[in-house]
Coordinates of C-alpha atoms and ligand atoms in Angstrom, one line a residue:
X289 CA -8.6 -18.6 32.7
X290 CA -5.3 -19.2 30.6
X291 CA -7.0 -17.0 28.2
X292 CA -7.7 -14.0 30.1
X293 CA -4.7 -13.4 31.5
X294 CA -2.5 -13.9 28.1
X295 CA -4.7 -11.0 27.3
X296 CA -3.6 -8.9 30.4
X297 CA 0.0 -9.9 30.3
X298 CA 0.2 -9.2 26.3
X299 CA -1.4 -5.7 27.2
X300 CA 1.8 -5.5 29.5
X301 CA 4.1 -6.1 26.5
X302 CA 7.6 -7.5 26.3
X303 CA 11.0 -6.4 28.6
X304 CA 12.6 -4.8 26.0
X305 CA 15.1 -7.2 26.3
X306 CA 13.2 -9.9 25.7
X307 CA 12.1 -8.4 22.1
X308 CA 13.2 -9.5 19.3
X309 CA 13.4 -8.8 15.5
X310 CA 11.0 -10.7 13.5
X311 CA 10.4 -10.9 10.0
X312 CA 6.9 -12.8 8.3
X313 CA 7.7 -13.2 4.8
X314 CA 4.3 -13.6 2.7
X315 CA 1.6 -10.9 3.9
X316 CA -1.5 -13.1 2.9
X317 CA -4.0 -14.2 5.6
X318 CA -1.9 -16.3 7.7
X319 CA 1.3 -13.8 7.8
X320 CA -1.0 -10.8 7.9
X321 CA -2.6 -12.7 11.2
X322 CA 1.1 -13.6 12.7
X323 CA 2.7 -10.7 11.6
X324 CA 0.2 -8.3 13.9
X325 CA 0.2 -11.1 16.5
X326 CA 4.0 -11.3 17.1
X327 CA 3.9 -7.4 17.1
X328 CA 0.9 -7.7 19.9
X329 CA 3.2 -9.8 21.9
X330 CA 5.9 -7.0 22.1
X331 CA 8.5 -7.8 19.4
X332 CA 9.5 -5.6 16.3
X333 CA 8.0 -7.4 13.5
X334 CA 8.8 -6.3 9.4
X335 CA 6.0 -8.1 7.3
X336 CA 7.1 -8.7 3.5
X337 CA 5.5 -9.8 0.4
X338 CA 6.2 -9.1 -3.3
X339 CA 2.8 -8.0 -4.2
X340 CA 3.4 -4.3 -3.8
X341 CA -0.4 -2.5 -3.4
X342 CA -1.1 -5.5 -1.2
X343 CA 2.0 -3.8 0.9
X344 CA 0.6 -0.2 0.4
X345 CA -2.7 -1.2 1.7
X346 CA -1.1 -3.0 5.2
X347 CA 0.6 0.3 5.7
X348 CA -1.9 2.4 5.3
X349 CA -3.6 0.1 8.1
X350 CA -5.6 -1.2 5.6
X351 CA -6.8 -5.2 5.4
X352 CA -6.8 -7.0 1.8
X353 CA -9.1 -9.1 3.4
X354 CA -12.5 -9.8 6.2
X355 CA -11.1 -10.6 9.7
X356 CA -13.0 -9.5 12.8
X357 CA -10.4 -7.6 15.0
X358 CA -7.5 -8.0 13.2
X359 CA -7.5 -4.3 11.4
X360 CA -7.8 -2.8 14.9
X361 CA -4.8 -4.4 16.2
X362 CA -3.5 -4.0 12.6
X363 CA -3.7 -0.4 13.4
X364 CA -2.4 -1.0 16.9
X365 CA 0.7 -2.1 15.8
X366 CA 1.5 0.1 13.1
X367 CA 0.9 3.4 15.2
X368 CA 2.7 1.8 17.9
X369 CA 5.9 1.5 15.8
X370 CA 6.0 -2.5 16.4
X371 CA 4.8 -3.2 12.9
X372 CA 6.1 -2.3 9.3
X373 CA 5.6 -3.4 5.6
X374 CA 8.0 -3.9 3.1
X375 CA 7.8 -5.4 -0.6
X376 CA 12.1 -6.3 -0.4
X377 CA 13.5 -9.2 0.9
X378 CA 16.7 -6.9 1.3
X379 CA 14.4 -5.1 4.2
X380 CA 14.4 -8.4 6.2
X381 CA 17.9 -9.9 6.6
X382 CA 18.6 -8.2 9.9
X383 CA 16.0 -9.8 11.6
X384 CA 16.6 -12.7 14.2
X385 CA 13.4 -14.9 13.3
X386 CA 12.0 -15.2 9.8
X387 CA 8.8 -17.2 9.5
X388 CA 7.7 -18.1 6.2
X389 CA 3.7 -17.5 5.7
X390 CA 3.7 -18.1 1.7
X391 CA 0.6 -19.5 0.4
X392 CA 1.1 -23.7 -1.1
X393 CA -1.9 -24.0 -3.2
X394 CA -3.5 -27.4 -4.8
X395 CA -1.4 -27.7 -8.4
X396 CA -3.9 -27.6 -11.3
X397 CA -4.4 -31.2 -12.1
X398 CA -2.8 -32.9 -9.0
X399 CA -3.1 -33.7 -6.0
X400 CA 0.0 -32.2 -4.6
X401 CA 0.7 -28.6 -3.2
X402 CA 2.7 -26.4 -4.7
X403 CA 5.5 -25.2 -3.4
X404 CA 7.2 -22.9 -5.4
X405 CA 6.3 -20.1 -3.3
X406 CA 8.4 -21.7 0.2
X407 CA 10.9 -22.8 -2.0
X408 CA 11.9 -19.2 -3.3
X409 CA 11.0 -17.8 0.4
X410 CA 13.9 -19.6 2.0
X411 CA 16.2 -19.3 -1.3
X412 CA 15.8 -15.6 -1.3
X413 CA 16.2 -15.2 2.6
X414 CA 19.3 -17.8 2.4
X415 CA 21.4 -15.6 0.1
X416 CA 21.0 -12.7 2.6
X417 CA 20.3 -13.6 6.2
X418 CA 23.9 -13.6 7.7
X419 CA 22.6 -15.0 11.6
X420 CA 22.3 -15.9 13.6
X421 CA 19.0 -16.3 12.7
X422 CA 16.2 -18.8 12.2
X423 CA 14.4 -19.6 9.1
X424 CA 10.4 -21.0 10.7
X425 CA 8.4 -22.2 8.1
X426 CA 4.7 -22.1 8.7
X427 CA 3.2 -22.5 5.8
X428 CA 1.6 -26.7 5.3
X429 CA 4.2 -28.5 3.4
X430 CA 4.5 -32.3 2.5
X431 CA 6.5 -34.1 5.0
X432 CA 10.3 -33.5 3.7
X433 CA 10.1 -30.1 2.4
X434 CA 11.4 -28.7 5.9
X435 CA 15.1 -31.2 5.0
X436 CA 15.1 -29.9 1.8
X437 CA 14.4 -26.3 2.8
X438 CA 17.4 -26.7 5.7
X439 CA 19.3 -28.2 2.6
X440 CA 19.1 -25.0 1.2
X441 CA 19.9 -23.0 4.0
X442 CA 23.3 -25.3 4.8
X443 CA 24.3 -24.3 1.1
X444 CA 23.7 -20.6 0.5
X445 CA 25.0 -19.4 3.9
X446 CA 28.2 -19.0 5.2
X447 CA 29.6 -18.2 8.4
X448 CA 26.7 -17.2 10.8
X449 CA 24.9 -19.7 12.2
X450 CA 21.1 -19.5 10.3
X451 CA 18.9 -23.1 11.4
X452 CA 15.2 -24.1 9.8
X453 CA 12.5 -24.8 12.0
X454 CA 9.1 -26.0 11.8
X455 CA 5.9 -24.7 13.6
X456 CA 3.1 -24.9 11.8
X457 CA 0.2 -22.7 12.7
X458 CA -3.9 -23.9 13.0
X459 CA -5.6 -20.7 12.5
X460 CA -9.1 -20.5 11.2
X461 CA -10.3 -17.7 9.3
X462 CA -13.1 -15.7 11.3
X463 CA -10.8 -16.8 14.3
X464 CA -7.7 -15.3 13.3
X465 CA -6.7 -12.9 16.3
X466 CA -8.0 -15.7 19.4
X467 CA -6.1 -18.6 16.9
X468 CA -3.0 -16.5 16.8
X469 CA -2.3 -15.1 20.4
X470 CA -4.4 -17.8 22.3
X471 CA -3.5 -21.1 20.4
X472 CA -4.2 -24.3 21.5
X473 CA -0.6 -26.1 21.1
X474 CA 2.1 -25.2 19.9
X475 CA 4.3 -27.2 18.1
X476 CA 7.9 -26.8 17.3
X477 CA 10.3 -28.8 14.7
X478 CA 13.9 -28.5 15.4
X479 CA 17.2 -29.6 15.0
X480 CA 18.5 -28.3 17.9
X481 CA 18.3 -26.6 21.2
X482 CA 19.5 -23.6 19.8
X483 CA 16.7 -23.1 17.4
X484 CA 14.0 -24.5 20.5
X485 CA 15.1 -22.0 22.6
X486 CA 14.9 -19.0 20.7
X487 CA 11.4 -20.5 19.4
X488 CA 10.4 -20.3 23.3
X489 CA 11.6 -16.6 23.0
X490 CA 9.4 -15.4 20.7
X491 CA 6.1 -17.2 22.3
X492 CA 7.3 -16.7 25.4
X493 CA 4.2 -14.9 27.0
X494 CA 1.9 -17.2 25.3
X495 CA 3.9 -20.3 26.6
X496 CA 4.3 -19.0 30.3
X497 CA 0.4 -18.9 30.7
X498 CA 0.3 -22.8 30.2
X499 CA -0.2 -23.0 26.3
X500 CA 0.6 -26.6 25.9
X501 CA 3.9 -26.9 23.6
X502 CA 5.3 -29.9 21.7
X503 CA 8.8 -30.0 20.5
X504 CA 9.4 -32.9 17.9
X505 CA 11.4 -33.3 14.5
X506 CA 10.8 -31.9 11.4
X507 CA 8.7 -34.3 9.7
X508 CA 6.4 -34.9 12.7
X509 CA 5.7 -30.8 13.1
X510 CA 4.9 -31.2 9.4
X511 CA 2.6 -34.0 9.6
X512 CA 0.8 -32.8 12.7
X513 CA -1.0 -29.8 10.6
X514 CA -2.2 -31.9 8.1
X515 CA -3.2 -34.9 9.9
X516 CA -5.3 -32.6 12.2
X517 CA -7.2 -31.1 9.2
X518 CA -7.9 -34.2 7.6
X519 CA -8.9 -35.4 11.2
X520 CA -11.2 -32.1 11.5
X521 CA -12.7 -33.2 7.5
X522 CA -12.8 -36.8 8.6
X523 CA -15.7 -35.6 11.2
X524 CA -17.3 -33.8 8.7
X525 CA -17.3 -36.5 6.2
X526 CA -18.6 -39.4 9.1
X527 CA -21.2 -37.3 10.4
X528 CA -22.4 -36.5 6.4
X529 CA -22.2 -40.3 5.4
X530 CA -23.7 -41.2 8.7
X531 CA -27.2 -38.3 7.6
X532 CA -27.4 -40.5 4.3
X533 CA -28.4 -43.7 6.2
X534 CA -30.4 -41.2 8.3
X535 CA -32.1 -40.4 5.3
X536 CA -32.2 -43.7 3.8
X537 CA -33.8 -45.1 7.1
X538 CA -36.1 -42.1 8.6
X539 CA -33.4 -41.6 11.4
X540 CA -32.9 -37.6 12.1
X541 CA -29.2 -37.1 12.2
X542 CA -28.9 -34.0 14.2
X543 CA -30.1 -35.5 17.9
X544 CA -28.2 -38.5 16.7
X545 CA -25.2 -36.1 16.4
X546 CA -26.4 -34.4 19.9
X547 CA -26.0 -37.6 21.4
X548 CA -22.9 -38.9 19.6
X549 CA -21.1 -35.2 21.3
X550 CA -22.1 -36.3 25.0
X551 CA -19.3 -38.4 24.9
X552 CA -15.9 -37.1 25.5
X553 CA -14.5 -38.8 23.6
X554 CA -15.6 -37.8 20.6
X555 CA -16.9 -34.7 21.0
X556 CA -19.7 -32.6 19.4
X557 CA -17.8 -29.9 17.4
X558 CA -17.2 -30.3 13.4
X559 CA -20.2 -33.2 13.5
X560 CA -22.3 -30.8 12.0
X561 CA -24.1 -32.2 9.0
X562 CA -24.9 -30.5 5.7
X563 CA -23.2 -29.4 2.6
X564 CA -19.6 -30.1 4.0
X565 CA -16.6 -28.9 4.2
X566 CA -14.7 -26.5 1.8
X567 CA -11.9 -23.0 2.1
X568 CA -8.5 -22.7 1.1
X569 CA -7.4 -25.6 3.7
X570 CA -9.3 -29.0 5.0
X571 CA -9.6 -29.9 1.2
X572 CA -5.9 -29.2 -0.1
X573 CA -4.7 -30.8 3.3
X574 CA -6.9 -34.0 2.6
X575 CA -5.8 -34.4 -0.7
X576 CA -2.2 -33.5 0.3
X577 CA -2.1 -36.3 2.8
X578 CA -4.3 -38.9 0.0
X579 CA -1.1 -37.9 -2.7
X580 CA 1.6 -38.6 0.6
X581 CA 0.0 -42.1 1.6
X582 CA -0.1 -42.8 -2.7
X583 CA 3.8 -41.9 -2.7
X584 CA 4.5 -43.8 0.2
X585 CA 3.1 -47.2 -1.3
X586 CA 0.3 -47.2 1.2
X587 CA -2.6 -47.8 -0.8
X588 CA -5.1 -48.7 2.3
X589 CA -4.4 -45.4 4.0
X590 CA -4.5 -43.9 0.7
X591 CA -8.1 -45.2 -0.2
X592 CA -9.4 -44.4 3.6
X593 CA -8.3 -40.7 3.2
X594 CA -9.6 -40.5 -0.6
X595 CA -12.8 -41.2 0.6
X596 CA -13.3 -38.0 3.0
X597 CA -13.1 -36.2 -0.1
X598 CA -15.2 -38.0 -2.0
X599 CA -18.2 -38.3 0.4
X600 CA -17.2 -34.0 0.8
X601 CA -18.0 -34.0 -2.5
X602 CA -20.8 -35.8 -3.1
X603 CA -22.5 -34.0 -0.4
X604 CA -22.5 -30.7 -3.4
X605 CA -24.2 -33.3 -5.6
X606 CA -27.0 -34.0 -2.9
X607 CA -28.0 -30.7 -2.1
X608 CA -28.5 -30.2 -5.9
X609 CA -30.6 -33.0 -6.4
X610 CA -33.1 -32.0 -3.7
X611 CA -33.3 -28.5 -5.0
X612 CA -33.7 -30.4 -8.1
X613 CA -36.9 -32.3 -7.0
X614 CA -37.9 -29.1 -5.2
X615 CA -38.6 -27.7 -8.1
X616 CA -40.7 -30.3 -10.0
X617 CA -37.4 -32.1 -11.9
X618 CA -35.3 -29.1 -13.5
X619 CA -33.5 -26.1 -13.0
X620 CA -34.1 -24.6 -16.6
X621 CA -35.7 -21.6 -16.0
X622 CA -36.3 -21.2 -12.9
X623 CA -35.3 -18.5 -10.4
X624 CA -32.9 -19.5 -7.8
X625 CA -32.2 -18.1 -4.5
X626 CA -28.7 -18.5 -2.7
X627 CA -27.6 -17.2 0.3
X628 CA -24.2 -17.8 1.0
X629 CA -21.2 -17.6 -0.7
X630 CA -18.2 -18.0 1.4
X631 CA -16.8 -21.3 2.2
X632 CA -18.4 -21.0 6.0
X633 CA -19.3 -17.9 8.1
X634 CA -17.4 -14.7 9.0
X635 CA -15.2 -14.7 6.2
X636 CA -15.2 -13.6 2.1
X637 CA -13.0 -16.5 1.5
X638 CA -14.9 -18.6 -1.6
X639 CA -11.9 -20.9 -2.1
X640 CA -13.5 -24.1 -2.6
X641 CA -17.1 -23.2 -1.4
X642 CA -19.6 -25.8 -1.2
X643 CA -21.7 -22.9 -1.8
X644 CA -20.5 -21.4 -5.2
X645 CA -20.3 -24.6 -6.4
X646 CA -23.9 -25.5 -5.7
X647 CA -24.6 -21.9 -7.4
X648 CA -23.0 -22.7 -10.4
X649 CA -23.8 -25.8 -11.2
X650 CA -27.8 -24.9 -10.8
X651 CA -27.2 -22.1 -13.4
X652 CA -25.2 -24.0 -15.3
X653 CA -28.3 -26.5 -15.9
X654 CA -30.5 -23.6 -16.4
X655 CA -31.3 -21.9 -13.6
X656 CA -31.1 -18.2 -13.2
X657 CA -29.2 -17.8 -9.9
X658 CA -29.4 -14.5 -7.4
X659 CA -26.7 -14.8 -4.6
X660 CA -26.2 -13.0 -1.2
X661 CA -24.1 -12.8 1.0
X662 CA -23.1 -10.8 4.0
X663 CA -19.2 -9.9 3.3
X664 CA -18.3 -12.7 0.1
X665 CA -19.7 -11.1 -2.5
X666 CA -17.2 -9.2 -3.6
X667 CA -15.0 -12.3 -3.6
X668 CA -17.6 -14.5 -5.5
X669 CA -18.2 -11.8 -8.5
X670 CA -14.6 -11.9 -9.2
X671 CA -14.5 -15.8 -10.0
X672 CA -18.2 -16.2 -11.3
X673 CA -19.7 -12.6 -13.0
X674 CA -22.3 -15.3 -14.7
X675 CA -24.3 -15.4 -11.4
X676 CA -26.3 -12.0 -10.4
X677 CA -25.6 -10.1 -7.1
X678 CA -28.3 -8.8 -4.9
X679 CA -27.4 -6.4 -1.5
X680 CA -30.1 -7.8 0.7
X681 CA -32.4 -11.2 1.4
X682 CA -35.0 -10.0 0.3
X683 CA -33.9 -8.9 -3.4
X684 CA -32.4 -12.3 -3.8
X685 CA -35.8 -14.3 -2.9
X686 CA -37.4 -12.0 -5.1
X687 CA -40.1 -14.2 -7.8
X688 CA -37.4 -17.4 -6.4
X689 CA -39.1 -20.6 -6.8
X690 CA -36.8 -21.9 -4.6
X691 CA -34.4 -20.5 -1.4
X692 CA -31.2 -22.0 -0.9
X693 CA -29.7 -21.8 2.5
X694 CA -25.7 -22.4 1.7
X695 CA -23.6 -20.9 4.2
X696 CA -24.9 -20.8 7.7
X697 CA -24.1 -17.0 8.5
X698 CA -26.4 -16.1 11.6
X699 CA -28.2 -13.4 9.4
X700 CA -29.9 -16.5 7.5
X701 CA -30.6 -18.5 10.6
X702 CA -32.5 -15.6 11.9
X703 CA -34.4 -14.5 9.1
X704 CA -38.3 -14.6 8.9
X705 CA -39.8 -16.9 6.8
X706 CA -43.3 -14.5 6.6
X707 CA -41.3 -12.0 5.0
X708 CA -39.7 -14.0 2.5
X709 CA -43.1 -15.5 1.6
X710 CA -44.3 -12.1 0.6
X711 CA -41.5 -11.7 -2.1
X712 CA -41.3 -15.1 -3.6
X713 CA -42.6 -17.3 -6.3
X714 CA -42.9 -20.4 -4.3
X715 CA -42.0 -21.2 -1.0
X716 CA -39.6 -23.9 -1.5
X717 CA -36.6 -23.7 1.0
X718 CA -33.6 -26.1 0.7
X719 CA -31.3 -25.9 3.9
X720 CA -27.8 -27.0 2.8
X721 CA -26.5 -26.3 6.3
X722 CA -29.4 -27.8 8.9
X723 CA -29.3 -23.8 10.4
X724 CA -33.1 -23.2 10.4
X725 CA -35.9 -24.6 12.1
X726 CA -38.2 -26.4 9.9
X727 CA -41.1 -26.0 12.6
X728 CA -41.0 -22.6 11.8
X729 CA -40.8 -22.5 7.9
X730 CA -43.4 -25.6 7.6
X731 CA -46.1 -23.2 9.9
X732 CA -45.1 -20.6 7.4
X733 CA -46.2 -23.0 4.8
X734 CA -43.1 -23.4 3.2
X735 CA -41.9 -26.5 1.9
X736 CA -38.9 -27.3 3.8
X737 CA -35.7 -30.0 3.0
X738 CA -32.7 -30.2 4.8
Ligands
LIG1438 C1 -9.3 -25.0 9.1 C2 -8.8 -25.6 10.5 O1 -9.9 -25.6 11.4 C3 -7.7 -24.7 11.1 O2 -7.2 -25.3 12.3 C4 -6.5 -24.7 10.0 O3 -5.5 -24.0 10.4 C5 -7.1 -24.2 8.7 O4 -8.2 -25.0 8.3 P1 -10.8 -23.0 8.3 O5 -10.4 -23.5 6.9 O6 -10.7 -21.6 8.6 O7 -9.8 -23.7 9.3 O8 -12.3 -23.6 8.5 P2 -13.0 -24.5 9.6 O9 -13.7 -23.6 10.6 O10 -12.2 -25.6 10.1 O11 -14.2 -25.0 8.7 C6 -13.9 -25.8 7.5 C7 -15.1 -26.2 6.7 O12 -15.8 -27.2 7.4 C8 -16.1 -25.1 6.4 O13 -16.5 -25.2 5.1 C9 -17.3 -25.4 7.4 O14 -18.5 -24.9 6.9 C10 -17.2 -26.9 7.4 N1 -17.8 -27.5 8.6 C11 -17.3 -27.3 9.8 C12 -18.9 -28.4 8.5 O15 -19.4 -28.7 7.4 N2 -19.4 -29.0 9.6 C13 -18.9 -28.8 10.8 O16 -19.4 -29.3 11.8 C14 -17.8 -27.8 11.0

């Protein structure tokens, strides 16, 4: 219901009073996603970042990146004159909201996120925002940085009043227009009234259809992003540690997953078992929240969290091993199969992808590895040319003595095992993602594992 009519009241737009000027600094995939979805709403939004051709391509209504629906509104936006792209922070000062979208990768070798990028975001818009104004960060931080950042902001600007605020942001890629202008909370750190009420402002049409909102501290807006992505990997990791006694014991863990969803309580979404989880958040945020709880001293918390990564991880090693014993005991020389090579579905993100990492390590002990994928191929070749490419299925499986099923894209789900077993060597089909039925594959007289 709620839903429906955001839609029809967005399509409305705002009073023109009620617009204001926003700036999104960072034009990656979350400010991209914001920056469009605060122009939907009806305000006059100026997206930045200091990658120039990425700027050229927004402008010319083009998308860096895979997103259903976003380069429609993307074009929406621009031709309606709500939306523009600039590569200067000198562009932005005027505005009257500035939310901060940088990127805060892993750091090579640690566990910790780095955060240079925020940090030079809210230096750079500190020396020239005048107020007042608001300086959002959405971008997941470490509980603190939001102090620090406000630090900054007390002591580069003078006379207008410029606040920081929190309110972090829970889009998922494939879902980044429904995440962005129907979320499911909203959550806003602040230090004051002020800085709440002209938050309200710039959600108002999303808040007045009954999105639930939250208005806490600092720290807590900070922690509530990354506890509820270690939550979300948590599930993940119980339901893949729970398949292992499954497997150990005959049990079959997807009606015990079925049946663990019929209560309410827990719920049956993310206790889907298989080769894990991976993309550019739930692991960083994991291991984010594993190097807080170390800081902090608090080595039980720390151990609990470290071991959602570590049963993540081991699930990669698994699904090798059984393609490994598919295959009569090695890899060397033999013709491997892989669909799937984004992180999950409807994206050509391969940050962290169980899938690519499976690939690689099976040519890495020998195997000679074809990949598809629908959208992520692109994406893949750039970070591992060693593995071949093919356009369709079918080329993949071609001579494959085995078929890995990687990344659950409905294409694979749906394809049909006859024709496969014209084109391959052996019909040996490893299902990394439990997305096929093995009724159907067995009749087909494949050899199926899951
Ligand atoms: C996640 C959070 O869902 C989102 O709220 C946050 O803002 C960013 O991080 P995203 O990274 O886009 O979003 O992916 P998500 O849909 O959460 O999936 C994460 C991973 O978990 C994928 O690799 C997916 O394949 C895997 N997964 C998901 C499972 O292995 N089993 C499941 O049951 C569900």
């Amino acid at each position: 219901m709620r839903r429906d009519s955001t839609r029809a009241k967005m399509s409305q737009s705002l009073e023109s009073s009620d617009r204001l000027r926003i700036s999104v600094i960072g034009a990656g995939y979350l400010g991209t996603a914001h920056a469009v979805g605060m122009a939907q709403l009806g305000h006059d939004v100026i997206a930045m970042d200091i990658e120039k051709e990425k700027i050229a391509r927004l402008s010319a209504c083009e998308l860096p990146f895979f997103e259903p629906g976003l380069g429609e509104l993307l074009r929406k936006s621009v031709e309606a004159g709500r939306l523009r792209f600039t590569a200067s922070y000198d562009d932005v000062a005027e505005a009257d909201v500035h939310f901060v979208c940088v990127g805060t990768p892993q750091l090579p070798g640690s566990f910790n996120a780095d955060l240079r990028w925020v940090e030079t975001a809210f230096a750079e818009l500190a020396r020239r925002v005048a107020g007042p104004a608001i300086i959002v960060g959405k971008s997941t931080v470490p509980v603190g940085t939001a102090r620090r950042m406000a630090e900054v902001v007390r002591h580069q600007t003078d006379g207008g009043r410029v606040e920081v605020a929190w309110n972090p942001e829970f889009l998922r890629e494939g879902h980044a227009v429904q995440d962005t202008l129907q979320p499911d909370r909203l959550i806003f750190g602040v230090e004051s009234r002020w800085a709440e009420q002209l938050l309200r402002a710039v959600y108002q049409p999303i808040i007045e259809e009954g999105c639930p909102l939250v208005v806490t501290d600092y720290a807590t807006a900070e922690l509530v992003k990354v506890s509820a992505n270690a939550f979300l990997a948590m599930k993940i990791s119980f339901i893949n540690a729970v398949a292992q006694i499954c497997e150990a014991t005959g049990a079959a863990v997807l009606p015990l997953a079925e049946a663990l969803g019929y209560d309410d309580r827990i719920g049956r979404r993310f206790l889907g078992p298989g080769l894990g989880f991976g993309g550019g958040c739930l692991p960083k945020d994991v291991r984010a929240l594993y190097a807080c709880a170390t800081e902090l001293g608090l080595d039980e918390v720390a151990t609990f969290i470290r071991q959602i990564d570590a049963i993540n991880l081991s699930r990669r090693d698994r699904a090798l091993a059984l393609g490994r014993e598919l295959l009569g005991g090695t890899y060397a020389g033999r013709r491997v199969c892989v669909l799937g090579a984004a992180f999950k579905p409807n994206t050509d993100d391969v940050r962290d992808s169980p899938a690519l990492a499976v690939a690689t390590a099976a040519h890495r002990e020998g195997a000679r590895v074809t990949m598809h994928d629908p959208v992520a191929m692109n994406s893949a070749r750039l970070v591992h040319p060693e593995i071949e490419y093919a356009d369709t299925i079918v080329t993949a499986a071609r001579e494959a003595d085995l078929v890995m099923l990687l990344t659950d894209w409905t294409e694979f789900q749906d394809m049909d095992p006859a024709l496969l077993s014209s084109v391959v060597r052996s019909r040996n089909v490893l299902d990394g993602r439990n997305a096929l039925t093995p009724e159907r594959w067995r009749a087909a007289g494949w050899t199926y594992r899951a």
